[in-house]
Coordinates of C-alpha atoms in Angstrom, one line a residue:
M1 CA -27.9 -11.8 -14.5
F2 CA -30.1 -10.5 -11.1
L3 CA -31.6 -6.3 -12.1
I4 CA -33.2 -5.2 -9.1
S5 CA -34.0 -1.7 -7.7
E6 CA -31.5 0.1 -5.4
D7 CA -32.2 1.3 -2.1
S8 CA -31.7 4.9 -0.5
V9 CA -28.4 5.6 -0.3
S10 CA -27.5 7.4 2.7
S11 CA -25.9 10.7 1.2
D12 CA -24.0 11.7 4.1
K13 CA -20.9 12.7 3.8
K14 CA -19.5 14.4 6.7
N15 CA -16.6 13.3 8.5
K16 CA -15.3 14.0 12.0
S17 CA -11.9 12.4 12.3
V18 CA -9.3 14.9 13.3
S19 CA -5.6 14.7 12.7
Y20 CA -3.1 14.6 15.0
N21 CA 0.6 13.7 16.7
S22 CA 1.6 10.3 16.7
P23 CA 2.6 10.4 20.1
S24 CA 5.5 6.9 19.2
S25 CA 7.0 9.3 16.6
S26 CA 7.9 13.0 14.8
M27 CA 4.9 11.9 12.1
S28 CA 1.3 13.4 12.3
V29 CA -1.1 10.9 11.7
P30 CA -2.9 11.9 8.2
L31 CA -6.2 13.1 8.1
N32 CA -8.9 9.9 7.6
S33 CA -12.0 10.4 5.4
R34 CA -14.7 7.7 4.4
L35 CA -15.2 7.4 1.1
L36 CA -19.0 7.2 1.2
P37 CA -20.3 6.9 4.4
G38 CA -23.6 5.0 4.5
V39 CA -25.9 2.6 6.2
Y40 CA -24.6 -0.2 4.1
N41 CA -21.1 -2.6 4.9
Q42 CA -17.9 -2.0 2.3
V43 CA -15.9 -4.9 2.6
Q44 CA -12.7 -5.7 0.7
T45 CA -11.9 -2.7 -1.4
S46 CA -9.4 -2.1 -4.6
V47 CA -8.3 1.1 -5.8
A48 CA -6.7 2.7 -8.9
T49 CA -4.9 5.4 -10.5
N50 CA -6.6 6.2 -14.5
P51 CA -3.5 6.8 -16.3
V52 CA -5.3 9.2 -18.9
N53 CA -4.7 11.7 -15.6
N54 CA -3.4 10.6 -12.3
N55 CA -6.3 12.8 -10.2
F56 CA -9.1 10.9 -11.5
M57 CA -8.5 8.1 -9.2
S58 CA -11.8 4.7 -8.5
A59 CA -12.1 2.5 -5.8
A60 CA -14.2 -0.9 -5.5
A61 CA -16.1 -2.9 -2.6
I62 CA -17.8 -5.6 -1.2
T63 CA -21.4 -3.0 -0.7
D64 CA -24.8 -5.6 1.6
L65 CA -27.1 -3.1 -0.2
Y66 CA -30.6 -5.2 -0.5
P67 CA -31.0 -8.6 2.1
G68 CA -30.2 -11.7 0.7
G69 CA -27.7 -10.6 -1.5
Y70 CA -24.4 -8.4 -2.2
T71 CA -23.3 -6.1 -5.2
T72 CA -19.9 -4.0 -5.9
G73 CA -20.4 -0.4 -4.8
A74 CA -17.7 1.9 -6.9
F75 CA -16.1 5.7 -5.9
F76 CA -14.6 7.7 -7.3
T77 CA -12.2 11.1 -7.1
T78 CA -11.6 14.4 -9.3
N79 CA -8.7 15.6 -7.4
G80 CA -5.7 13.7 -6.4
G81 CA -8.1 12.0 -3.5
N82 CA -9.1 14.7 -1.7
N83 CA -12.5 14.3 -2.1
W84 CA -14.9 11.5 -3.2
T85 CA -18.3 10.2 -4.3
G86 CA -19.9 7.1 -5.5
T87 CA -22.6 5.1 -5.0
N88 CA -22.6 1.4 -3.0
S89 CA -24.1 -0.4 -6.0
I90 CA -22.8 -0.4 -9.8
K91 CA -25.7 0.5 -11.5
M92 CA -27.0 0.3 -15.5
Q93 CA -27.8 3.0 -17.7
N94 CA -31.6 2.1 -16.9
G95 CA -30.9 2.6 -13.1
S96 CA -31.0 -1.1 -12.5
I97 CA -28.3 -2.0 -10.0
I98 CA -26.3 -5.1 -11.2
S99 CA -25.8 -7.8 -8.7
T100 CA -22.2 -9.6 -8.2
V101 CA -20.9 -11.8 -5.8
G102 CA -17.6 -10.8 -5.0
D103 CA -14.0 -10.3 -5.1
P104 CA -14.1 -6.7 -7.0
I105 CA -11.5 -5.5 -8.8
I106 CA -11.1 -2.0 -10.8
V107 CA -8.5 -1.1 -12.9
T108 CA -8.7 1.8 -15.6
D109 CA -7.0 1.3 -19.1
K110 CA -5.3 3.1 -21.9
N111 CA -8.3 5.2 -22.5
G112 CA -9.4 6.2 -18.9
T113 CA -11.6 3.2 -19.1
S114 CA -13.1 2.2 -15.6
I115 CA -13.2 -1.7 -15.3
I116 CA -14.6 -4.0 -12.5
S117 CA -14.0 -7.1 -12.2
F118 CA -15.7 -9.9 -9.9
T119 CA -17.0 -12.8 -8.5
A120 CA -20.7 -13.1 -10.8
P121 CA -24.0 -15.1 -9.8
P122 CA -24.5 -18.5 -11.8
L123 CA -25.7 -17.9 -15.2
S124 CA -27.4 -21.7 -14.5
G125 CA -27.0 -23.8 -11.4
S126 CA -25.0 -23.0 -8.3
D127 CA -21.9 -22.3 -10.1
F128 CA -19.7 -18.6 -9.8
K129 CA -18.9 -17.2 -12.3
V130 CA -16.0 -14.5 -13.3
G131 CA -18.1 -11.2 -14.6
V132 CA -17.0 -7.9 -15.7
C133 CA -18.5 -4.1 -16.4
Y134 CA -17.3 -1.2 -17.8
S135 CA -17.9 2.8 -17.6
T136 CA -16.1 5.0 -20.1
N137 CA -18.2 8.2 -17.8
Y138 CA -16.3 7.5 -14.3
G139 CA -19.2 5.7 -12.7
A140 CA -22.1 7.7 -13.6
F141 CA -23.4 4.3 -15.3
W142 CA -21.7 0.6 -16.4
S143 CA -22.6 -1.6 -19.1
S144 CA -24.2 -4.8 -18.5
P145 CA -22.2 -7.7 -17.2
V146 CA -20.2 -9.7 -19.5
Y147 CA -19.2 -13.0 -18.9
V148 CA -15.4 -14.9 -19.4
P149 CA -16.3 -17.6 -21.4
G150 CA -14.9 -21.0 -20.2
V151 CA -15.5 -20.9 -16.5
G152 CA -16.0 -23.2 -14.2
R153 CA -16.5 -22.4 -10.7
A154 CA -14.7 -19.0 -10.3
D155 CA -13.7 -17.4 -6.4
K156 CA -10.8 -14.8 -5.9
V157 CA -11.1 -13.0 -9.9
I158 CA -8.4 -10.4 -10.3
S159 CA -7.4 -7.9 -12.9
A160 CA -4.3 -6.0 -14.6
A161 CA -4.4 -3.1 -17.2
D162 CA -1.1 -3.5 -19.7
N163 CA -1.1 0.6 -19.8
S164 CA 2.9 0.3 -20.7
P165 CA 3.4 2.1 -24.4
L166 CA 6.5 0.5 -24.3
S167 CA 4.5 -2.9 -24.6
P168 CA 3.5 -5.5 -27.7
E169 CA -0.5 -5.7 -25.6
Y170 CA -0.4 -2.1 -24.7
G171 CA -4.4 -1.0 -24.0
K172 CA -4.7 -5.5 -22.9
V173 CA -6.6 -6.3 -19.8
Y174 CA -6.0 -9.6 -18.1
I175 CA -8.2 -11.4 -15.7
V176 CA -6.9 -14.6 -13.8
Y177 CA -9.5 -16.6 -11.0
S178 CA -9.5 -19.8 -9.0
D179 CA -10.8 -22.5 -10.6
F180 CA -13.0 -25.0 -8.5
I181 CA -13.6 -26.9 -10.9
N182 CA -10.8 -27.3 -13.2
M183 CA -8.7 -27.3 -10.3
G184 CA -5.8 -25.0 -10.8
L185 CA -5.9 -20.5 -12.0
Y186 CA -7.2 -20.1 -15.5
F187 CA -6.6 -17.0 -17.8
S188 CA -8.5 -14.1 -19.9
S189 CA -7.6 -11.1 -21.8
S190 CA -9.7 -8.4 -23.6
T191 CA -8.8 -5.7 -26.4
D192 CA -11.1 -4.0 -26.3
G193 CA -11.9 -2.6 -22.9
G194 CA -13.4 -5.1 -21.0
A195 CA -16.4 -5.5 -23.5
S196 CA -14.9 -9.1 -24.6
W197 CA -12.7 -11.7 -23.1
S198 CA -10.6 -14.7 -24.5
N199 CA -11.3 -18.3 -23.7
V200 CA -10.1 -19.2 -20.6
T201 CA -7.0 -20.5 -20.0
R202 CA -4.6 -22.1 -17.6
L203 CA -1.6 -20.9 -16.3
S204 CA -0.9 -22.5 -13.7
P205 CA 0.8 -26.8 -13.2
S206 CA -1.2 -29.5 -13.9
G207 CA -1.5 -30.7 -10.4
L208 CA -5.2 -30.2 -9.1
D209 CA -5.0 -27.6 -6.2
A210 CA -7.1 -24.0 -6.8
R211 CA -4.1 -22.2 -5.8
V212 CA -7.1 -19.4 -4.3
G213 CA -5.1 -15.8 -3.6
A214 CA -3.8 -15.4 -7.2
S215 CA -2.4 -11.6 -8.1
I216 CA -0.9 -10.5 -11.1
V217 CA 1.8 -7.0 -12.3
I218 CA 2.2 -6.0 -15.8
G219 CA 5.9 -5.4 -17.1
K220 CA 7.1 -2.6 -19.0
E221 CA 7.0 -4.2 -22.0
G222 CA 4.2 -6.7 -21.3
Q223 CA 5.4 -9.0 -19.4
L224 CA 3.0 -10.6 -17.4
Y225 CA 4.1 -12.3 -14.2
V226 CA 1.2 -14.3 -11.9
S227 CA 1.6 -15.4 -8.0
W228 CA -0.5 -18.0 -5.6
P229 CA -0.1 -19.8 -2.4
Y230 CA 0.0 -23.4 -2.4
Y231 CA 0.3 -25.7 0.3
D232 CA 2.2 -29.4 -0.7
P233 CA 0.8 -31.9 0.8
V234 CA 3.6 -33.8 0.6
T235 CA 6.4 -32.2 2.3
Q236 CA 3.3 -30.3 4.4
G237 CA 5.2 -27.1 3.7
N238 CA 3.8 -23.8 2.3
F239 CA 4.9 -21.9 -0.8
V240 CA 4.4 -18.8 -3.2
G241 CA 4.0 -20.5 -6.8
F242 CA 5.3 -18.0 -9.8
A243 CA 4.3 -18.3 -13.5
K244 CA 5.7 -15.4 -16.1
S245 CA 4.8 -15.1 -19.3
T246 CA 6.2 -12.9 -22.1
N247 CA 3.7 -13.3 -24.8
G248 CA 0.2 -11.1 -23.6
G249 CA -0.7 -15.0 -22.0
S250 CA 0.2 -17.2 -24.8
N251 CA 2.4 -19.3 -23.3
W252 CA 3.4 -19.5 -19.5
T253 CA 6.4 -20.9 -17.8
A254 CA 4.8 -22.1 -13.3
N255 CA 6.5 -23.2 -10.9
D256 CA 4.1 -23.8 -7.6
K257 CA 7.2 -23.7 -5.6
A258 CA 8.7 -20.3 -6.1
F259 CA 10.2 -19.8 -2.6
L260 CA 9.0 -21.2 0.7
V261 CA 7.9 -19.3 3.0
N262 CA 6.5 -19.8 7.1
S263 CA 2.5 -19.2 6.5
V264 CA 1.0 -19.9 10.4
R265 CA -1.6 -21.5 8.5
I266 CA -2.8 -23.5 5.3
A267 CA -3.1 -20.5 2.3
H268 CA -2.2 -18.1 5.2
K269 CA -5.1 -17.2 6.8
V270 CA -5.4 -15.4 10.3
Y271 CA -7.9 -16.2 12.3
I272 CA -8.4 -13.6 15.5
N273 CA -11.0 -11.9 17.4
G274 CA -12.9 -14.9 16.1
I275 CA -12.7 -13.4 12.2
R276 CA -11.3 -15.6 9.8
A277 CA -8.7 -12.9 8.4
N278 CA -5.3 -13.4 5.9
G279 CA -2.7 -12.5 5.1
L280 CA -2.1 -13.7 1.3
P281 CA 1.0 -12.9 -0.6
T282 CA 0.9 -10.3 -2.9
M283 CA 3.1 -8.8 -5.6
N284 CA 3.8 -5.7 -7.7
I285 CA 7.0 -4.2 -9.6
D286 CA 9.0 -1.5 -10.1
R287 CA 8.0 0.3 -13.1
S288 CA 10.0 3.8 -12.0
G289 CA 12.1 3.5 -14.4
G290 CA 15.0 3.8 -11.4
P291 CA 17.4 1.5 -10.6
R292 CA 16.0 -0.9 -9.7
D293 CA 13.0 -1.3 -12.8
G294 CA 11.7 -4.1 -13.1
T295 CA 12.4 -5.4 -9.2
L296 CA 9.5 -8.0 -8.4
Y297 CA 8.2 -8.1 -5.0
I298 CA 5.6 -10.3 -3.3
T299 CA 4.9 -9.4 0.4
C300 CA 2.2 -11.7 3.0
T301 CA 2.2 -12.4 6.0
E302 CA 5.2 -15.2 8.3
K303 CA 5.8 -16.6 11.7
T304 CA 9.3 -17.0 12.6
A305 CA 11.2 -19.4 11.8
A306 CA 14.9 -20.6 11.7
G307 CA 16.3 -17.8 9.1
S308 CA 13.7 -15.6 8.6
P309 CA 13.3 -12.4 9.7
A310 CA 10.0 -12.6 10.8
A311 CA 9.6 -11.6 15.4
D312 CA 6.7 -13.5 15.6
D313 CA 3.8 -14.9 14.1
Y314 CA 2.1 -12.5 12.2
D315 CA 4.9 -10.2 10.5
V316 CA 4.6 -8.7 7.0
L317 CA 8.4 -9.8 4.8
I318 CA 8.5 -9.3 1.5
H319 CA 10.8 -11.4 -1.1
S320 CA 12.0 -10.0 -4.1
S321 CA 14.0 -10.8 -7.5
T322 CA 16.2 -8.7 -9.7
N323 CA 16.1 -11.5 -12.7
Q324 CA 11.8 -11.8 -13.8
G325 CA 11.5 -14.2 -10.8
S326 CA 13.6 -16.9 -12.0
T327 CA 15.4 -16.6 -8.1
W328 CA 13.9 -14.7 -4.8
N329 CA 15.9 -13.1 -2.6
N330 CA 15.9 -14.2 0.6
A331 CA 12.8 -12.1 2.6
K332 CA 13.5 -8.8 4.8
R333 CA 10.7 -8.2 7.6
V334 CA 8.8 -4.7 7.4
N335 CA 7.3 -4.2 10.0
Q336 CA 9.4 -2.0 12.4
D337 CA 7.2 -2.0 15.3
S338 CA 9.9 -3.4 17.9
D339 CA 8.2 -5.2 20.6
P340 CA 8.8 -8.8 21.7
A341 CA 5.5 -10.4 22.1
L342 CA 2.8 -11.0 20.3
R343 CA 1.8 -7.9 17.8
Y344 CA -0.9 -8.6 14.6
Q345 CA 0.4 -7.5 10.9
F346 CA -2.3 -9.1 8.3
Y347 CA -4.4 -7.9 5.3
P348 CA -0.7 -6.7 3.3
A349 CA -1.7 -4.4 -0.1
F350 CA 1.2 -2.8 -1.6
T351 CA 2.6 -0.7 -5.1
V352 CA 5.8 0.6 -5.9
D353 CA 5.4 4.6 -6.8
D354 CA 7.0 7.0 -9.4
Q355 CA 10.4 7.0 -7.2
G356 CA 10.9 3.6 -6.8
G357 CA 9.6 3.3 -3.6
V358 CA 8.1 0.4 -2.4
D359 CA 4.8 1.0 0.4
V360 CA 3.1 -1.5 2.1
I361 CA 0.0 -0.8 4.2
Y362 CA -1.8 -3.1 6.7
Y363 CA -3.6 -3.9 9.9
D364 CA -1.6 -3.8 13.2
S365 CA -2.1 -4.4 16.2
R366 CA 1.1 -2.8 18.2
N367 CA 0.0 0.3 19.8
T368 CA -2.5 -3.0 22.1
P369 CA -1.2 -4.7 24.5
T370 CA -4.2 -6.6 23.8
N371 CA -4.4 -7.5 20.0
D372 CA -8.0 -6.9 20.0
S373 CA -7.6 -3.3 18.2
F374 CA -5.5 -2.2 15.0
Q375 CA -4.6 0.5 13.1
V376 CA -3.4 1.4 10.2
Y377 CA 0.2 1.2 8.9
L378 CA 2.3 2.1 6.2
S379 CA 5.9 1.1 5.7
R380 CA 7.6 2.9 2.8
S381 CA 11.2 1.7 1.4
L382 CA 13.4 3.7 -1.0
D383 CA 16.4 0.9 -0.9
G384 CA 14.4 -1.8 -2.8
G385 CA 13.1 -3.4 0.8
N386 CA 16.4 -3.8 2.3
T387 CA 14.9 -0.9 5.5
F388 CA 11.9 0.1 5.8
E389 CA 9.4 3.7 8.0
D390 CA 7.1 3.0 9.4
R391 CA 4.3 5.2 9.5
L392 CA 0.8 4.9 11.3
I393 CA -1.8 6.3 8.9
S394 CA -4.9 6.0 10.8
D395 CA -6.3 8.4 13.0
H396 CA -8.6 5.9 14.8
K397 CA -8.5 2.2 16.2
F398 CA -11.3 -0.7 15.8
C399 CA -11.8 -3.6 17.1
L400 CA -12.6 -6.0 14.1
K401 CA -16.3 -8.1 14.3
A402 CA -18.0 -10.4 12.1
I403 CA -20.6 -8.6 9.6
D404 CA -24.0 -9.3 10.8
P405 CA -25.9 -11.2 9.1
T406 CA -22.1 -13.3 7.5
L407 CA -20.9 -12.8 4.5
F408 CA -21.6 -15.2 1.8
G409 CA -23.2 -17.8 5.3
V410 CA -18.9 -17.7 6.3
P411 CA -18.3 -17.5 10.3
G412 CA -16.5 -14.6 11.2
Y413 CA -15.8 -13.6 6.6
I414 CA -15.2 -9.6 6.3
G415 CA -13.1 -9.8 3.0
T416 CA -10.0 -10.9 1.6
Y417 CA -7.8 -7.8 0.9
I418 CA -7.4 -3.7 1.1
G419 CA -6.0 -1.7 -1.3
V420 CA -3.3 0.8 -1.9
T421 CA -2.4 3.4 -5.4
S422 CA 0.0 5.9 -5.7
S423 CA 0.5 8.8 -8.4
G424 CA 3.6 12.2 -8.3
Q425 CA 4.2 12.0 -4.8
S426 CA 1.1 10.8 -3.0
I427 CA 0.0 7.2 -1.6
T428 CA -3.9 7.0 -1.2
P429 CA -4.8 3.6 1.1
V430 CA -8.1 2.4 1.4
W431 CA -8.8 0.4 3.8
F432 CA -12.1 -1.1 6.0
D433 CA -12.5 -0.4 9.1
N434 CA -15.9 -0.9 11.6
S435 CA -14.7 2.1 13.6
L436 CA -18.5 3.9 13.5
G437 CA -20.0 0.2 13.9
K438 CA -20.9 -0.4 10.3
Y439 CA -17.8 -2.1 7.8
Q440 CA -17.0 1.5 5.7
A441 CA -13.9 2.2 3.2
W442 CA -11.6 4.2 4.3
T443 CA -9.2 6.8 3.3
A444 CA -6.0 9.3 3.8
K445 CA -3.7 11.2 1.4
I446 CA -0.1 10.7 2.4
N447 CA 2.4 12.7 0.3
Y448 CA 5.8 12.4 0.5
G449 CA 9.7 13.9 -0.5
A450 CA 10.6 16.9 0.0
E451 CA 9.0 20.7 -0.6
I452 CA 11.0 23.2 -0.5
T453 CA 10.2 27.2 -1.2
Y454 CA 13.2 29.5 -1.6
I455 CA 13.7 32.4 -3.8
P456 CA 17.7 34.0 -5.2
E457 CA 17.0 37.7 -4.5
G458 CA 18.5 38.8 -8.0
M459 CA 15.7 36.4 -9.6
L460 CA 13.0 37.7 -8.3
N461 CA 11.1 40.2 -11.4
A462 CA 9.0 42.6 -9.1
A463 CA 6.7 43.8 -11.9
S464 CA 5.4 39.6 -11.7
N465 CA 5.7 38.7 -9.2
K466 CA 7.6 35.6 -10.2
L467 CA 11.1 34.2 -11.3
I468 CA 13.0 35.4 -14.6
C469 CA 13.6 32.2 -15.5
R470 CA 13.4 28.7 -13.3
D471 CA 17.0 27.6 -12.7
S472 CA 18.7 24.8 -10.8
V473 CA 19.2 24.8 -7.2
K474 CA 21.0 21.6 -4.9
V475 CA 19.2 20.8 -1.5
F476 CA 21.2 19.1 1.3
L477 CA 20.5 17.0 4.3
R478 CA 22.8 17.7 7.1
N479 CA 23.4 15.7 10.4
K480 CA 21.9 18.1 13.5
L481 CA 25.0 18.4 15.3
S482 CA 28.4 19.3 14.5
P483 CA 30.0 18.7 12.4
F484 CA 27.0 19.0 10.8
S485 CA 27.8 16.6 7.8
K486 CA 25.9 15.6 4.7
I487 CA 24.1 13.4 4.7
D488 CA 22.5 13.3 1.1
S489 CA 22.0 15.6 -1.0
V490 CA 19.2 15.9 -4.3
N491 CA 19.8 18.4 -7.7
T492 CA 16.5 20.1 -8.7
V493 CA 14.9 22.9 -10.2
L494 CA 13.2 25.7 -9.2
D495 CA 9.5 26.2 -10.1
S496 CA 9.7 29.8 -11.3
V497 CA 5.6 30.9 -10.3
N498 CA 5.7 29.1 -6.9
F499 CA 9.7 28.7 -5.9
K500 CA 9.1 26.1 -4.8
A501 CA 11.6 22.6 -5.5
N502 CA 9.8 19.3 -5.0
L503 CA 12.6 16.2 -4.7
T504 CA 13.2 12.9 -2.8
F505 CA 15.9 12.1 -0.6
K506 CA 16.5 8.3 -0.6
N507 CA 19.9 7.8 1.0
A508 CA 18.1 10.1 4.6
Q509 CA 16.8 8.3 7.3
A510 CA 14.1 9.2 9.7
G511 CA 15.1 11.8 11.8
E512 CA 16.4 15.6 12.2
Y513 CA 18.4 17.2 10.6
Y514 CA 18.9 20.4 8.8
I515 CA 18.3 22.1 6.0
E516 CA 20.7 24.0 3.4
I517 CA 19.9 24.6 -0.1
F518 CA 22.6 26.2 -2.4
H519 CA 22.0 28.2 -5.8
R520 CA 25.0 29.0 -8.5
N521 CA 25.4 32.7 -6.6
S522 CA 23.4 33.5 -4.5
L523 CA 24.6 32.7 -0.5
S524 CA 23.8 29.1 0.7
V525 CA 21.4 29.6 3.4
W526 CA 20.6 27.1 6.3
S527 CA 16.7 26.0 7.6
S528 CA 16.8 28.4 11.3
S529 CA 16.8 24.7 13.1
P530 CA 16.2 21.2 12.5
V531 CA 13.7 19.9 11.3
F532 CA 12.1 16.3 11.0
Y533 CA 12.2 14.5 7.2
S534 CA 10.9 10.7 6.8
V535 CA 10.6 8.7 3.9
C536 CA 6.8 8.0 5.1
E537 CA 5.6 11.7 5.4
K538 CA 6.4 15.4 3.1
M539 CA 8.3 17.4 4.1
S540 CA 7.3 21.4 3.5
Y541 CA 9.7 23.8 4.4
D542 CA 9.4 27.8 3.0
F543 CA 12.1 30.0 3.5
T544 CA 10.6 33.0 2.1
A545 CA 8.0 33.3 4.7
S546 CA 9.8 35.7 7.0
A547 CA 13.6 36.1 7.8
N548 CA 14.0 33.8 10.6
M549 CA 13.2 30.9 8.3
A550 CA 17.2 30.7 7.8
F551 CA 19.8 30.9 10.0
G552 CA 20.9 34.1 10.7
N553 CA 18.2 35.7 9.5
L554 CA 20.2 35.4 6.8
L555 CA 17.4 36.8 3.7
T556 CA 16.3 39.8 2.2
P557 CA 12.8 41.0 1.4
V558 CA 11.7 41.4 -1.9
N559 CA 7.9 42.1 -2.8
N560 CA 6.7 40.6 1.0
K561 CA 8.9 37.7 -0.3
W562 CA 12.2 36.8 2.2
C563 CA 15.1 35.8 -0.6
A564 CA 18.5 34.7 -0.1
Y565 CA 21.2 37.6 -1.1
S566 CA 22.4 37.4 -4.6
G567 CA 25.9 37.5 -6.0
D568 CA 28.2 35.2 -3.7
V569 CA 29.3 34.7 -7.8
N570 CA 33.1 33.1 -6.7
T571 CA 30.9 30.5 -4.0
N572 CA 33.1 31.9 -1.5
S573 CA 30.8 32.1 1.1
V574 CA 31.0 36.4 1.4
I575 CA 29.6 39.0 -1.2
D576 CA 32.6 41.0 -1.3
M577 CA 35.3 43.4 -4.0
F578 CA 36.0 39.8 -5.5
D579 CA 32.6 39.0 -6.9
V580 CA 32.2 42.6 -8.1
N581 CA 35.0 42.7 -10.1
M582 CA 34.1 39.2 -11.7
V583 CA 30.3 40.1 -12.8
F584 CA 32.1 43.9 -13.5
N585 CA 34.8 42.2 -16.0
D586 CA 31.9 40.0 -17.9
I587 CA 29.5 42.8 -18.6
S588 CA 33.0 44.4 -19.6
S589 CA 33.8 42.0 -21.7
F590 CA 30.6 41.5 -23.2
A591 CA 29.8 38.1 -21.8
S592 CA 26.1 36.9 -21.7
G593 CA 24.0 33.6 -22.0
N594 CA 24.1 31.2 -18.6
S595 CA 27.0 33.0 -17.0
V596 CA 27.7 33.0 -13.1
S597 CA 27.5 36.2 -13.0
D598 CA 23.8 36.6 -14.6
L599 CA 22.6 37.5 -10.9
N600 CA 19.4 38.1 -12.8
G601 CA 18.3 35.5 -14.6
D602 CA 17.9 37.3 -17.9
K603 CA 20.9 36.1 -19.6
I604 CA 22.7 39.7 -20.8
L605 CA 25.0 41.0 -18.3
D606 CA 25.3 44.6 -17.7
L607 CA 24.0 47.4 -14.6
I608 CA 21.3 45.8 -13.0
D609 CA 23.9 42.6 -12.3
L610 CA 25.9 44.8 -11.6
N611 CA 23.7 47.0 -8.9
I612 CA 22.6 43.8 -7.2
V613 CA 26.3 42.6 -6.5
M614 CA 28.1 45.9 -5.3
N615 CA 24.4 46.4 -3.2
N616 CA 25.1 43.4 -1.2
S617 CA 28.7 43.6 -1.2
N618 CA 28.3 46.6 0.8
K619 CA 26.2 44.8 3.4
F620 CA 29.0 42.8 4.4
I621 CA 27.2 39.8 3.8
Q622 CA 28.6 36.4 4.9
F623 CA 27.5 33.2 5.0
V624 CA 26.4 31.9 8.5
T625 CA 26.0 28.6 9.9
P626 CA 25.3 26.6 13.4

């Protein structure tokens, strides 16, 4: 263990970046901020969401806090990524810095414990080991390093936590690493939040290859999946290897050649501007409970080849499996740039969100003809990776340069990966770039889906300024051109306090659409004009803000809110005596409960409901469209 005192750390938390409209689309670029502005390099970032509270997230990075050595920075947010705090070095309770070498991966277990695994300094001799530190107080201090037993010479340590209550291994944390003495991928597990670890066991096939750059994910029922890059010296082919365990890692089935990939170089390395980067295969799994639940995905940077969807030598492709990795589907291209010239896309990282969306981030040179500057893009798919939409998410360019002095003594090396996580209807990437001179960890909060604010007139309680109850609505996206055909629709629930319906359209491509919202006994309303929608950006529309938010001003004021007219009981797009008669007849028959004639939602049919429909009938209110 190597312990030293920490140098002073910059307390600057100012960020002068601003959002602006992307010139290439109708989408905006989200505001970027640094996790912890300072004078130290922060590279090779990872990020995780806390399963106990999704507003809590944690990130880690390699930092060069003290001359001649490296340690790990840890950063935290408690408000969903709006603000971050942290330190450029993890410290024990006595204030001593914990020395690490590299590859910090941060995960959070089922109890909310933060666990960082890393390549550790040698205990003796010169061989790197696998170290782990954990924190139960959101990084205020960390445990002393725990060393995984049985490690030869470690590289590219990765970890994952089983946070699925459906899993028989619920609560376990796993580590996989490449061993250069025992030549293969090895595995260890912890059942006590990282405090102790099992002796390592081999998970890869017997061939003598370190298989550097593995990835691990966990299924909802505890299945373990590991992928890695593999080069076959006989065929000179590049492959992605794959292993699976259904008993917590006690036994593995493994294959070095799960599928062929067309990487430009061995081990997916990318050399540009004198920088050694990569496009290593990265794996994730759909655990959304949706129609593609259990689907495995692997992304990596590949080159154009016969039968490949890659358009040049550096595209991000995605492979999928719907049978737990037994077979893999043909690759699809992730980045959707259309420039026929060579452009670089690399450092792919991705997550699968709560809606089943496949969210891939990567560095991209598409907006720089000379290919010497980069931005970060998000590509998102809601159809299992068959089609993607792109969104620029970095509000500045950066030109990658070598770190001086070199990281680990490797010329041009700046780290191996970036990170991304998701929770609710937001995606949080964490990357690093040198746009301000030093490499710093950056982030952006990306919201997706749609938020429609809407009030049915009769249900608004004037005294409480709330709806009497929550109620269902149906929202349509309609083509902006006549005959305004329905493109997508979602049934959802309207919140009684904030009047918002949060939803996700899964069938509409990026474009402009009219919004129509239908409530069971109110006149449908359309947005006053077409609104831009993309699966990569949240669409917000507030019908309650003013009368002209609805086409034809088809709204009425109640308590300084603009509301949809209530009383279209027979849903024929006009409020008239037929609706009045229906309400009157239901009142006369002492109907109650969830009746379409219950205009105010109190489950009682009375004169209040009759007055609402009569008033609107007298106004000759009827539905209007473009």
